mmCIF file with all atom_site columns, C-alpha atoms in Angstrom:
data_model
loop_
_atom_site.group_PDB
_atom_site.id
_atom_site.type_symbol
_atom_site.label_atom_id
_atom_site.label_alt_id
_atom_site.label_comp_id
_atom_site.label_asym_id
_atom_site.label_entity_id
_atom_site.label_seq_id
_atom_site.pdbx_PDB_ins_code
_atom_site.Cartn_x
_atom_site.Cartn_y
_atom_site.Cartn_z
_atom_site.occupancy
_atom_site.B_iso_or_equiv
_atom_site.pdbx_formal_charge
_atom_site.auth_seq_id
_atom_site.auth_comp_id
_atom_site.auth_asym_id
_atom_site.auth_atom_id
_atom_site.pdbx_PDB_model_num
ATOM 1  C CA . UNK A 1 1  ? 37.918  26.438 130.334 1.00 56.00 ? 1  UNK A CA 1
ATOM 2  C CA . UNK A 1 2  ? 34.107  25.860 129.628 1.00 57.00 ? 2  UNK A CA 1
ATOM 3  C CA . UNK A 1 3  ? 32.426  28.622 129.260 1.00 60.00 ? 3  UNK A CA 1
ATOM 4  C CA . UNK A 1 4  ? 29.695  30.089 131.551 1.00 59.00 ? 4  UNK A CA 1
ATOM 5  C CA . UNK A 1 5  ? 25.954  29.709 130.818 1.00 59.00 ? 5  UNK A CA 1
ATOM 6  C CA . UNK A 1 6  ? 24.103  32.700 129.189 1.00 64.00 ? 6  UNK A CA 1
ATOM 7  C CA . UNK A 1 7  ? 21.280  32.367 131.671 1.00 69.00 ? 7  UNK A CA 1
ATOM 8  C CA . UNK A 1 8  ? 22.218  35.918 133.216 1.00 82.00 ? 8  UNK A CA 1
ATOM 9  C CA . UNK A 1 9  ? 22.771  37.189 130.302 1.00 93.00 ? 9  UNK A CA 1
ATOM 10 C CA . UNK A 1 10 ? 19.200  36.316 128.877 1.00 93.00 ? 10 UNK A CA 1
ATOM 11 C CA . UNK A 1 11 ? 17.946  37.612 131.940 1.00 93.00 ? 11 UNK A CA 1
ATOM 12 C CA . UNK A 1 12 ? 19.944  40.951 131.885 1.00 94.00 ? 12 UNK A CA 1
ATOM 13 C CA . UNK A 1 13 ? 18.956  41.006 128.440 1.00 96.00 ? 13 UNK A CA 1
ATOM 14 C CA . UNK A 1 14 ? 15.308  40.518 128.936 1.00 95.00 ? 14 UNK A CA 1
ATOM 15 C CA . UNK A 1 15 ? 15.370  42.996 131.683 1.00 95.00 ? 15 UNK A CA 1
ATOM 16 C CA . UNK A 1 16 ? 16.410  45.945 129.602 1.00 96.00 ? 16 UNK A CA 1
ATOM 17 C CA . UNK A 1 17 ? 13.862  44.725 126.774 1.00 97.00 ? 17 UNK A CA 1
ATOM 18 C CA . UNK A 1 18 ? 11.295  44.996 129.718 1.00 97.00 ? 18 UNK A CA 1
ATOM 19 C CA . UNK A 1 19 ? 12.415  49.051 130.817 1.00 97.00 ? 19 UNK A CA 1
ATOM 20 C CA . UNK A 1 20 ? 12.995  49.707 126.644 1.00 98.00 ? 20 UNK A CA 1
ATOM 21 C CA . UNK A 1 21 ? 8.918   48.568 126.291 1.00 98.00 ? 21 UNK A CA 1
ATOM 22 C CA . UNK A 1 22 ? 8.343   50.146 129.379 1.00 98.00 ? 22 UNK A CA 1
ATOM 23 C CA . UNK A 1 23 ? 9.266   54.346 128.048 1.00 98.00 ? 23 UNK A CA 1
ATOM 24 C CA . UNK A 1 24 ? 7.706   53.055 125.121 1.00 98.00 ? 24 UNK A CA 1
ATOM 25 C CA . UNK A 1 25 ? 4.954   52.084 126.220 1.00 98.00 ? 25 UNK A CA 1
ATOM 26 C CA . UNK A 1 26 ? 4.231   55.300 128.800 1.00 98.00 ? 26 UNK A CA 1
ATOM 27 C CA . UNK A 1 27 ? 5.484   57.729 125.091 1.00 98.00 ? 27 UNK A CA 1
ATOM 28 C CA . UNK A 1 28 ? 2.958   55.893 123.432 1.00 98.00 ? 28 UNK A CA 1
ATOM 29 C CA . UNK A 1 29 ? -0.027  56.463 125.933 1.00 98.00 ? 29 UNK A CA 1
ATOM 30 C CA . UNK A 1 30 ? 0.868   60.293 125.863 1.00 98.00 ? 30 UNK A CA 1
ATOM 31 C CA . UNK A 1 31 ? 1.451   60.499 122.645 1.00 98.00 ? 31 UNK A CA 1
ATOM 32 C CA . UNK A 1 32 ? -1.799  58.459 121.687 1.00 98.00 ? 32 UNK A CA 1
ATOM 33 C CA . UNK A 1 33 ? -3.714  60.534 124.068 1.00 98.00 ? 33 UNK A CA 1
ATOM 34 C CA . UNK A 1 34 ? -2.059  64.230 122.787 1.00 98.00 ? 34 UNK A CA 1
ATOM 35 C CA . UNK A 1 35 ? -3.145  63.468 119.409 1.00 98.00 ? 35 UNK A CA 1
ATOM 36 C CA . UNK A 1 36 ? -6.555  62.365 120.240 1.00 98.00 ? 36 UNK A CA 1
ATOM 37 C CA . UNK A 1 37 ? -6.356  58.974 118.899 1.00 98.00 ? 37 UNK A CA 1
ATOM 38 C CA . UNK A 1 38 ? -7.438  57.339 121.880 1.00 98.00 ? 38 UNK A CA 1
ATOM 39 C CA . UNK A 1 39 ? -9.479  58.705 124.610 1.00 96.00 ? 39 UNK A CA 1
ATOM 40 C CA . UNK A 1 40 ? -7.442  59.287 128.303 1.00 95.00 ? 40 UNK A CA 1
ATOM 41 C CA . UNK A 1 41 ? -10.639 56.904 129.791 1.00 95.00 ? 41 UNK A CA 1
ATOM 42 C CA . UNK A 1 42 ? -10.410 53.896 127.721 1.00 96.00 ? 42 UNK A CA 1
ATOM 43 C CA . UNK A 1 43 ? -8.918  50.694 128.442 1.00 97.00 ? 43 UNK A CA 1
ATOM 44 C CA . UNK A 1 44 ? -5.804  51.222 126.106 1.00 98.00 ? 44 UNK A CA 1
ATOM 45 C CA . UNK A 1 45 ? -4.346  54.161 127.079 1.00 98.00 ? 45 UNK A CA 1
ATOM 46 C CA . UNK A 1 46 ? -4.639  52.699 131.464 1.00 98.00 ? 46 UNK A CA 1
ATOM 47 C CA . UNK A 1 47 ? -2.817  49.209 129.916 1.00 98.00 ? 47 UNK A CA 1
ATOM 48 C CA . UNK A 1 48 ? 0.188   50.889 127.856 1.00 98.00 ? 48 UNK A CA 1
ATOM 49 C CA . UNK A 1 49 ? 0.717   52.880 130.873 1.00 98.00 ? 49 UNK A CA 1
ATOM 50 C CA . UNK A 1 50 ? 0.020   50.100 133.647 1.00 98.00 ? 50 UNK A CA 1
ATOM 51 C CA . UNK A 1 51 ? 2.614   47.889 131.604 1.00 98.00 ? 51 UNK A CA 1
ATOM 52 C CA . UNK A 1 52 ? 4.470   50.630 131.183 1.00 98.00 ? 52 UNK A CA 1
ATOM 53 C CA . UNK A 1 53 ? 5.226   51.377 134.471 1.00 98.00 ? 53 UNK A CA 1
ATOM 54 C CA . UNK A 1 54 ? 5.631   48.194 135.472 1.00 98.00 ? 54 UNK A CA 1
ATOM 55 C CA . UNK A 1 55 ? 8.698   47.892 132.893 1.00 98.00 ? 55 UNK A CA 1
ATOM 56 C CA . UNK A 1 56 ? 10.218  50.979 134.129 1.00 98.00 ? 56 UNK A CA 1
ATOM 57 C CA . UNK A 1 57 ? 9.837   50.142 137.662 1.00 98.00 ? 57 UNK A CA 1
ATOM 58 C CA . UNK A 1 58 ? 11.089  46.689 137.341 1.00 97.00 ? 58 UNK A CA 1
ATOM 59 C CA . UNK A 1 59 ? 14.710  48.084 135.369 1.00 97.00 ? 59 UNK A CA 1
ATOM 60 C CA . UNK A 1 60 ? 14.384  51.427 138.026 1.00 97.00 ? 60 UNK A CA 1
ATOM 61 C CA . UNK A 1 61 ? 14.495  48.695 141.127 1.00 96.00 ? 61 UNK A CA 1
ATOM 62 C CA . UNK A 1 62 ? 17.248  46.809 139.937 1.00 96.00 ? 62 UNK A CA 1
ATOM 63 C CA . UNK A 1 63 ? 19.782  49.109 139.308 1.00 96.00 ? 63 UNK A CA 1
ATOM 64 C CA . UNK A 1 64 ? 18.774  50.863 142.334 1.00 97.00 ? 64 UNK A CA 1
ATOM 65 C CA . UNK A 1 65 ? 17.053  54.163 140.539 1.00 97.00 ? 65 UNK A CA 1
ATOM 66 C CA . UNK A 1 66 ? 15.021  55.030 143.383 1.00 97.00 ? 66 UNK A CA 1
ATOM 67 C CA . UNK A 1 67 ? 13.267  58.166 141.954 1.00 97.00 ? 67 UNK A CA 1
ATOM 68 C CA . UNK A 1 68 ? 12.202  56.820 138.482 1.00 97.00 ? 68 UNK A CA 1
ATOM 69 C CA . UNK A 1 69 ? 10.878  53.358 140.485 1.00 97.00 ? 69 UNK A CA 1
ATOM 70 C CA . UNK A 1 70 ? 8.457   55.413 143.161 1.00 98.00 ? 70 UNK A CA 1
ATOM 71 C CA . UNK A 1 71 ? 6.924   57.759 140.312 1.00 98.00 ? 71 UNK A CA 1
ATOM 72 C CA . UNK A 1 72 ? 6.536   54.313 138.171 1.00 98.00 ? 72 UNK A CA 1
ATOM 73 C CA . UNK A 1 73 ? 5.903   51.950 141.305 1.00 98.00 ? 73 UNK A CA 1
ATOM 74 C CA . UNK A 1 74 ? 2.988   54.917 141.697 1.00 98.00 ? 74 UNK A CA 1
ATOM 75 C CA . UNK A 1 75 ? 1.834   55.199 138.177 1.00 98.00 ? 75 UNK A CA 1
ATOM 76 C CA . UNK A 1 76 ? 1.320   51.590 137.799 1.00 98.00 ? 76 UNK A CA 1
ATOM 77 C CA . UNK A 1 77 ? -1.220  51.818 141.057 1.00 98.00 ? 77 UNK A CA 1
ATOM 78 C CA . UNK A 1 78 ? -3.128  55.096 139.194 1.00 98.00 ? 78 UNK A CA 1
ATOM 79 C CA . UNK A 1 79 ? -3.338  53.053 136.065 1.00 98.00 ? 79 UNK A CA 1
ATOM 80 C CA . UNK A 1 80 ? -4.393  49.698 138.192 1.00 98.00 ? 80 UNK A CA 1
ATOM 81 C CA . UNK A 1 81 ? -7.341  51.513 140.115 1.00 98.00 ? 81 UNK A CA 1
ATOM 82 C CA . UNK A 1 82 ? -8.688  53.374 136.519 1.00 97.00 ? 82 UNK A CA 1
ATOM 83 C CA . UNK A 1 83 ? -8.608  49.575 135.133 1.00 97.00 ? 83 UNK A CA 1
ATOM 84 C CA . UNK A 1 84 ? -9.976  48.340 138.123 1.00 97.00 ? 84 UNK A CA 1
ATOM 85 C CA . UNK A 1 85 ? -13.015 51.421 137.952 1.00 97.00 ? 85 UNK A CA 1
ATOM 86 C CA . UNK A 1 86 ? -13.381 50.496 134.098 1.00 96.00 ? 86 UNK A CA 1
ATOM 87 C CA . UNK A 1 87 ? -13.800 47.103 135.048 1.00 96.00 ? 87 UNK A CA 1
ATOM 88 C CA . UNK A 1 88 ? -16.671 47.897 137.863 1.00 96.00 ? 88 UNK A CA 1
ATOM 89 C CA . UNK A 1 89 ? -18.532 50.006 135.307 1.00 95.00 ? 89 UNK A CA 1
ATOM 90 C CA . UNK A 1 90 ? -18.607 47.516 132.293 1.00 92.00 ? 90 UNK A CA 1
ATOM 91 C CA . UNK A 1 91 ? -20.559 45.024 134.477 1.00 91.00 ? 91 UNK A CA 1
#
């Protein structure tokens, strides 16, 4: 019997990489921020947690986490409009 191709599997796989970068991503913000290594209104800490919520929602939607993907789904928009506002104010 031939066996079946690993495209779900990379997929699955790449999925979970996505939510693990995700929570790392969001720890790393805090953390960066807590520790005053990076300032709360720069464009680094709004990216680590804009992709960072987008990981989290993305593994929180498929497997149907509805809590953890509406706090993410709404942390990616907060982190969108502050890059969107740094944007507008470096021009």
């Amino acid at each position: 019997m031939p066996s079946k191709p690993k495209t779900n599997s990379l997929r699955a796989n790449l999925i979970e990489a996505g939510g693990w970068y995700g929570a790392a991503a969001v720890l790393l913000a805090y953390a960066l921020v807590s520790f005053n290594v990076i300032s709360p209104h720069g464009w680094i800490y709004q990216l680590l947690n804009f992709t960072g919520a987008i990981g989290v929602l993305i593994i929180s939607y498929i497997k149907r986490a509805r809590q953890p993907a509406l706090l993410n789904f709404v942390w990616a928009v907060i982190a969108l409009v502050a890059l969107i506002q740094l944007t507008l104010h470096a021009l």
